[in-house]
mmCIF file of C-alpha atoms in Angstrom:
data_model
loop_
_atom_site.group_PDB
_atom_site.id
_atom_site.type_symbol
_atom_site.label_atom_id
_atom_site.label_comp_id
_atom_site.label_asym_id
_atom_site.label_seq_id
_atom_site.Cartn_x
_atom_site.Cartn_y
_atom_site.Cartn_z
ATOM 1 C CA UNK T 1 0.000 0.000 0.000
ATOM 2 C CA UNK T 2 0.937 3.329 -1.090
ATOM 3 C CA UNK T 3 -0.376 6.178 1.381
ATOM 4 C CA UNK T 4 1.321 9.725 0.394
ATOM 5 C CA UNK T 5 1.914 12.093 2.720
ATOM 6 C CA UNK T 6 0.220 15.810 2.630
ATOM 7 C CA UNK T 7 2.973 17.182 4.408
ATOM 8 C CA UNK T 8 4.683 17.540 1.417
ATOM 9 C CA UNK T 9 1.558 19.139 -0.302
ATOM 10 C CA UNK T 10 0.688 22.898 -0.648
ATOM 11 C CA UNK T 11 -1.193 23.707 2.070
ATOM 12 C CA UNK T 12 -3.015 26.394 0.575
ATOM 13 C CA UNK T 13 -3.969 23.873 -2.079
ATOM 14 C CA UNK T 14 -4.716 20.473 -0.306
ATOM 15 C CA UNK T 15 -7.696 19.609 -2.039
ATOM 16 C CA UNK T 16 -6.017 19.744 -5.531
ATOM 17 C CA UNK T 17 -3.515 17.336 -3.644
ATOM 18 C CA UNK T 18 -6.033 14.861 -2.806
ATOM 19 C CA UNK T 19 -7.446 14.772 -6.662
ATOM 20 C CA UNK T 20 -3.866 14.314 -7.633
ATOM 21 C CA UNK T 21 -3.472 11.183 -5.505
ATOM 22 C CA UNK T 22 -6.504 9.065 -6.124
ATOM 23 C CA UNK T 23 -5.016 5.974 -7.317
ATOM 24 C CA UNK T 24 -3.427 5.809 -3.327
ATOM 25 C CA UNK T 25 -4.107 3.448 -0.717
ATOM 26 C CA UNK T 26 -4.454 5.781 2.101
ATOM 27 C CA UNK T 27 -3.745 9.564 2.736
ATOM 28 C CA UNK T 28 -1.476 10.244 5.188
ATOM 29 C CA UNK T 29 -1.893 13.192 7.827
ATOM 30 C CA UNK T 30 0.829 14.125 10.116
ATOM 31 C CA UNK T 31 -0.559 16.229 12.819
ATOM 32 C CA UNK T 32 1.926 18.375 14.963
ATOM 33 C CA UNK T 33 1.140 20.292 17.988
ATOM 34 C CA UNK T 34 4.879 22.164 18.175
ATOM 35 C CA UNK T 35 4.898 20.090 21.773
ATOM 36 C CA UNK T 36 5.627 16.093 20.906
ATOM 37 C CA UNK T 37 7.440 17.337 17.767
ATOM 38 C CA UNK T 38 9.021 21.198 17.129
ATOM 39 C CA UNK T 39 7.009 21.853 14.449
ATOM 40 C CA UNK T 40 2.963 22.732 14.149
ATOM 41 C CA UNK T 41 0.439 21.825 11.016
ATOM 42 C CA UNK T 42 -2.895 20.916 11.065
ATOM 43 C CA UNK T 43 -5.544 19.553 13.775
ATOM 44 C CA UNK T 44 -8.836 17.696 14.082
ATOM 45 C CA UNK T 45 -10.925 20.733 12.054
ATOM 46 C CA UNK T 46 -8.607 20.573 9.088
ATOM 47 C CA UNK T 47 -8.799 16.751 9.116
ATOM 48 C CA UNK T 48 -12.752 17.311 9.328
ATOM 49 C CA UNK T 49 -12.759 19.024 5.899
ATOM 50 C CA UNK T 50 -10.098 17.053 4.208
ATOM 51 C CA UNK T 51 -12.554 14.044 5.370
ATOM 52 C CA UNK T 52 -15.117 15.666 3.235
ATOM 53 C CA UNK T 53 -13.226 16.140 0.577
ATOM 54 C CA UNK T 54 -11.731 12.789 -0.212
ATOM 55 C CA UNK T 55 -13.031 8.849 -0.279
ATOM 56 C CA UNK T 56 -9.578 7.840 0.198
ATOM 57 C CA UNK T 57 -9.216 6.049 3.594
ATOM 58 C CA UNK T 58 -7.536 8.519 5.932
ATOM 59 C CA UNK T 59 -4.540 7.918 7.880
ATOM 60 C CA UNK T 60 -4.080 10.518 10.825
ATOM 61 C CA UNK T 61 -0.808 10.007 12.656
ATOM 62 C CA UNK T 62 -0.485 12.217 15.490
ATOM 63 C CA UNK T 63 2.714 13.247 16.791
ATOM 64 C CA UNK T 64 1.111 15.155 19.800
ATOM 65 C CA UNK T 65 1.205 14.894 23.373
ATOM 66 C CA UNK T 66 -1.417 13.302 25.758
ATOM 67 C CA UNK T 67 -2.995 11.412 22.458
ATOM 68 C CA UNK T 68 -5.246 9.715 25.246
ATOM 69 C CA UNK T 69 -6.938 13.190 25.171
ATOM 70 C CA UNK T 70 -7.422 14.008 21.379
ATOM 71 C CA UNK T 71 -7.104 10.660 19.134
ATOM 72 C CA UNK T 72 -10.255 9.367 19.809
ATOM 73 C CA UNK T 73 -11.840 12.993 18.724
ATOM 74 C CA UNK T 74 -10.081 11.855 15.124
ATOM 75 C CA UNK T 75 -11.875 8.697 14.620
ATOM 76 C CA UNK T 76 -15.372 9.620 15.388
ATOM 77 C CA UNK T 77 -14.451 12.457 12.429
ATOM 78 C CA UNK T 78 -13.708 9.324 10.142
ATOM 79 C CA UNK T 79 -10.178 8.602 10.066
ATOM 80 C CA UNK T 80 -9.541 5.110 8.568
ATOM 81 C CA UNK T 81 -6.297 4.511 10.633
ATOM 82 C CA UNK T 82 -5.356 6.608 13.673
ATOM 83 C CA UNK T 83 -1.938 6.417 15.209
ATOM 84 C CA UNK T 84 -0.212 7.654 18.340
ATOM 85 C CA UNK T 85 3.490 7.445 19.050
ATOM 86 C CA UNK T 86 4.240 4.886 22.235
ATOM 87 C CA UNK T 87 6.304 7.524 23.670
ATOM 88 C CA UNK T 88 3.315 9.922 24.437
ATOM 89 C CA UNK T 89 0.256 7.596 25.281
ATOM 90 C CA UNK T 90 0.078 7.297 28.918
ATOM 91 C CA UNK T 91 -2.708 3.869 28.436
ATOM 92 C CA UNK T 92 -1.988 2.563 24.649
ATOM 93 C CA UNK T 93 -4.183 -0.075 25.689
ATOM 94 C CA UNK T 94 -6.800 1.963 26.595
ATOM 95 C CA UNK T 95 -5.995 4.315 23.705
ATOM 96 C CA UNK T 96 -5.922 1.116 21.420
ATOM 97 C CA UNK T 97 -9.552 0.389 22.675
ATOM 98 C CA UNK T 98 -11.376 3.435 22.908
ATOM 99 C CA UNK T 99 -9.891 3.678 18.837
ATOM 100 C CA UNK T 100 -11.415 0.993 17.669
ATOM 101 C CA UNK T 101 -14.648 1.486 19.548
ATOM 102 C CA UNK T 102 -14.881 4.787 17.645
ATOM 103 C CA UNK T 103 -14.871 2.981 14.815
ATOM 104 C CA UNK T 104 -10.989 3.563 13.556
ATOM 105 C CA UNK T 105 -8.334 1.164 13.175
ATOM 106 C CA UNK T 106 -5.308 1.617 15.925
ATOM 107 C CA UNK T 107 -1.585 2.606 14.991
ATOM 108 C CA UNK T 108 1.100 2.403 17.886
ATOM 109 C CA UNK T 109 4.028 4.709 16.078
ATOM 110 C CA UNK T 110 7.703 4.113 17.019
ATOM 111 C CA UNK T 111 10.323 6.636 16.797
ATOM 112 C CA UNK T 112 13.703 5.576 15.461
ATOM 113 C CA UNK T 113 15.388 5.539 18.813
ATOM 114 C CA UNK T 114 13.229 3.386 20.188
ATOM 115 C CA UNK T 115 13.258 -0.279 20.612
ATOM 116 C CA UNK T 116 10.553 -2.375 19.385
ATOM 117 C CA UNK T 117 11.403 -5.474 22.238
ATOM 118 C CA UNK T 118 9.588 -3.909 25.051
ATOM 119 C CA UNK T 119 6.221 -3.522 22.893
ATOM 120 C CA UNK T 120 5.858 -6.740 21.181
ATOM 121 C CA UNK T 121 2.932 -7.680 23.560
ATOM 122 C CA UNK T 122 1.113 -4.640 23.188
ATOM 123 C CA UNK T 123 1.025 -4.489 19.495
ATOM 124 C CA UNK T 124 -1.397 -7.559 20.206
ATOM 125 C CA UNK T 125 -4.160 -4.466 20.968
ATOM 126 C CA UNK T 126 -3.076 -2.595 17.341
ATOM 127 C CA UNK T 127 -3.743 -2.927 14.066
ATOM 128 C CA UNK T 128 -0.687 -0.723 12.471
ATOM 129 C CA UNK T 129 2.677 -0.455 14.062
ATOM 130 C CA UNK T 130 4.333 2.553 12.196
ATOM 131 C CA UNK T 131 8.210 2.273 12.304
ATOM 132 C CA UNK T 132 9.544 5.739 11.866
ATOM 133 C CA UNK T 133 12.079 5.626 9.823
ATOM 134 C CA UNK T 134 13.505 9.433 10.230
ATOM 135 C CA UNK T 135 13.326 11.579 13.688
ATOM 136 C CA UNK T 136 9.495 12.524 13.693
ATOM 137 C CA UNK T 137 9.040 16.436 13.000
ATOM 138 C CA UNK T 138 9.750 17.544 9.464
ATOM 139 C CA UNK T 139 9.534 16.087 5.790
ATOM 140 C CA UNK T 140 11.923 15.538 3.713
ATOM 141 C CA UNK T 141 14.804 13.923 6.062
ATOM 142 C CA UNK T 142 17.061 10.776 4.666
ATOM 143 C CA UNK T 143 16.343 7.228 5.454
ATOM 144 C CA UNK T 144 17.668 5.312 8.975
ATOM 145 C CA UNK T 145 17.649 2.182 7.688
ATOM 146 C CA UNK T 146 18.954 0.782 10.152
ATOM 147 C CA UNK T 147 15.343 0.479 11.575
ATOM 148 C CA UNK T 148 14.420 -2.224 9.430
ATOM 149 C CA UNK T 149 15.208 -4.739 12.341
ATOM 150 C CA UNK T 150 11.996 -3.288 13.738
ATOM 151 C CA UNK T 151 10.294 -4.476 10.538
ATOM 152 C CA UNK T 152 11.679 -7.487 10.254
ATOM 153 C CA UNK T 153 11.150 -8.273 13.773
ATOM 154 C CA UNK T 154 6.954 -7.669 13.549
ATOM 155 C CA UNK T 155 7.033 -9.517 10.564
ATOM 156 C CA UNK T 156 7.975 -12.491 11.308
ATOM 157 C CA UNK T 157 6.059 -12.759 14.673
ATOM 158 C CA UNK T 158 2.718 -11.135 11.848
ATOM 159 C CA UNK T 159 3.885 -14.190 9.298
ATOM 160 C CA UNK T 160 3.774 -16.839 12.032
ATOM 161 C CA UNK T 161 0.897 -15.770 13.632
ATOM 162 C CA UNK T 162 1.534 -13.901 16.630
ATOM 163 C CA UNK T 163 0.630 -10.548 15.663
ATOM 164 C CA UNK T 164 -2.038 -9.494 12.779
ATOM 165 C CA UNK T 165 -1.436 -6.014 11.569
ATOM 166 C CA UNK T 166 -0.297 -3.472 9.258
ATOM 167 C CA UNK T 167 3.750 -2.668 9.302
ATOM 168 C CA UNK T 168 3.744 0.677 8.044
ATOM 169 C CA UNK T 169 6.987 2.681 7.593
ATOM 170 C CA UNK T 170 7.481 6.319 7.288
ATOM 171 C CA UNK T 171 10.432 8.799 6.593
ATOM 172 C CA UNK T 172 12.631 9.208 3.062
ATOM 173 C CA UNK T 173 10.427 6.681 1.294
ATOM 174 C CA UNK T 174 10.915 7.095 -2.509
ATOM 175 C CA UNK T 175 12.244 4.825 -5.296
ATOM 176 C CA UNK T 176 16.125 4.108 -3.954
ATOM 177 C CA UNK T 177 14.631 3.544 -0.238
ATOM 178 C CA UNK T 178 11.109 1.424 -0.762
ATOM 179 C CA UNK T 179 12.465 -1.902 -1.935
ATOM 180 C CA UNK T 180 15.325 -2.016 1.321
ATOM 181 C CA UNK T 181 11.882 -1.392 3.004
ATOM 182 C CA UNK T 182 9.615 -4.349 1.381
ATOM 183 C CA UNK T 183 12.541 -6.497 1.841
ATOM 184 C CA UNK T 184 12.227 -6.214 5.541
ATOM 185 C CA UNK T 185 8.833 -7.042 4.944
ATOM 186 C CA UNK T 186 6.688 -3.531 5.255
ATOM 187 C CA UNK T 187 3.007 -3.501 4.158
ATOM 188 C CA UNK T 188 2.125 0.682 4.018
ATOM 189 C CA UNK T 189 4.956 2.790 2.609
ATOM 190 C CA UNK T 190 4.135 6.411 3.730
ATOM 191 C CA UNK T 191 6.079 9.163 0.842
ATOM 192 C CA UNK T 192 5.935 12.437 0.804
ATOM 193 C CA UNK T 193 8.241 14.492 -1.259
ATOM 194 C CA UNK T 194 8.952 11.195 -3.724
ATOM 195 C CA UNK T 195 4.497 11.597 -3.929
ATOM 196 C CA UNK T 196 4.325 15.840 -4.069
ATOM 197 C CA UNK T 197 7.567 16.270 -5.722
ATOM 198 C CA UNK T 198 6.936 14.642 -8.515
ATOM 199 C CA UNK T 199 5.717 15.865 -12.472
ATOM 200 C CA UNK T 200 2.760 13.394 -11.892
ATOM 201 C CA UNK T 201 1.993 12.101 -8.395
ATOM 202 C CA UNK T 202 -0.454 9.614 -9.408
ATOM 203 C CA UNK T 203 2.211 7.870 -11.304
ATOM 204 C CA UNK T 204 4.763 8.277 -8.969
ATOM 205 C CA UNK T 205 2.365 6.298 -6.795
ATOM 206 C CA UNK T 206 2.124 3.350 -9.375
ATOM 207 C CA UNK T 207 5.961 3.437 -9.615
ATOM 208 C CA UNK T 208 6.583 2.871 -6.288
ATOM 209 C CA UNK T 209 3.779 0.203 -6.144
ATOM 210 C CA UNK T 210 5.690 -1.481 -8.357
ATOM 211 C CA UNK T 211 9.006 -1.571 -6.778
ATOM 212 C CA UNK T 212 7.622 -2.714 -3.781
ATOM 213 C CA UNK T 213 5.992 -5.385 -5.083
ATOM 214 C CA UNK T 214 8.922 -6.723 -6.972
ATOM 215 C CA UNK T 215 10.806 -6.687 -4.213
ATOM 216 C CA UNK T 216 8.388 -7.894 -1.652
ATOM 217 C CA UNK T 217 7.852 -10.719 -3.800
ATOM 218 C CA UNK T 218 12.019 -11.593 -4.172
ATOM 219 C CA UNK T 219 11.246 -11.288 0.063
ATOM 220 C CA UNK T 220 8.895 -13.935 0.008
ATOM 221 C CA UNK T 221 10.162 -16.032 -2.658
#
């Protein structure tokens, strides 16, 4: 699954950017609140209109602080997929819960420096585990690949079994960086700039659909 990123959009123009993207999986909103993160976007009221404005299944990760508070506010708007960063949520099982009760999917995030060991058991209550891939904050940063571990971790314990969900990644995705990633075995590749920056986003989405299924089926093979 391809979900691109609207950070990397013009703001003043995001719903030309979600007609430019329809052949995508998912949308993916990255809401700041200049606490979590040092850097501020857009909140539940701008995710309320973009809702409106789009059919494709929308993917709200929240880099804010006491998500316990405001993510369940996101999926009674709609959200397909709403995920909070383990470092913030004071109950992620609670949080995990009260998510899917609201009628969204759950997403436990994981920033780069952060082991994945300790959470293995609670990704049992989530749906998407979202391996962060650069320090959470601002577009357009280069690839740690060295948290593919985290991937490959998840999925084996997702391919025998122990966990069912999503492994999404997100940070420096584009068309050098998404096979390493489908390799390890990642389901949702989030892109921004390699989406936004392109001539024509909606094949840039088809192009990198492509690479990651070549390579995720050389993974599997």
């Amino acid at each position: 699954m391809i979900a691109p990123s609207i950070l990397s959009a013009d703001f003043a123009r995001l719903a030309e950017a979600l007609d430019a993207i329809r052949g995508a999986d998912w949308v993916h909103v990255d809401v700041m609140d200049a606490h979590f993160v040092p850097n501020l976007t857009l909140g539940l009221p701008v995710v309320e209109s973009l809702l409106k404005a789009t059919d494709i299944p929308m993917d709200c990760h929240l880099m804010i602080e006491d998500p316990d508070r405001w993510a369940v506010g996101y999926a009674e708007a709609g959200a397909h997929n709403v995920t909070v960063h383990v470092e913030a949520a004071k109950d992620p099982v609670r949080l995990a819960r009260d998510l899917r009760a609201a009628g969204a999917k759950a997403g436990l995030s994981i920033k780069p420096g952060t082991p994945i060991e300790p959470y293995i058991e609670l990704l049992e209550e989530y749906d998407t585990l979202l391996v962060m891939s650069v320090e959470p904050g601002f577009g357009g940063q280069s690839f740690i690949a060295d948290v593919l571990d985290k991937a490959r971790t998840v999925r084996d314990l997702v391919d025998t079994g122990h966990l069912n969900l999503v492994v999404e990644i997100d940070g420096g995705i584009n068309a050098d960086t998404v096979e390493q990633a489908a390799e390890a075995g990642v389901d949702c590749f989030v892109a921004g700039s390699a989406v936004y920056g392109a001539d024509d986003p909606a094949r840039a989405i088809e192009g990198l659909r492509a690479q990651a299924a070549s390579a995720h089926e050389r993974f599997t093979a």
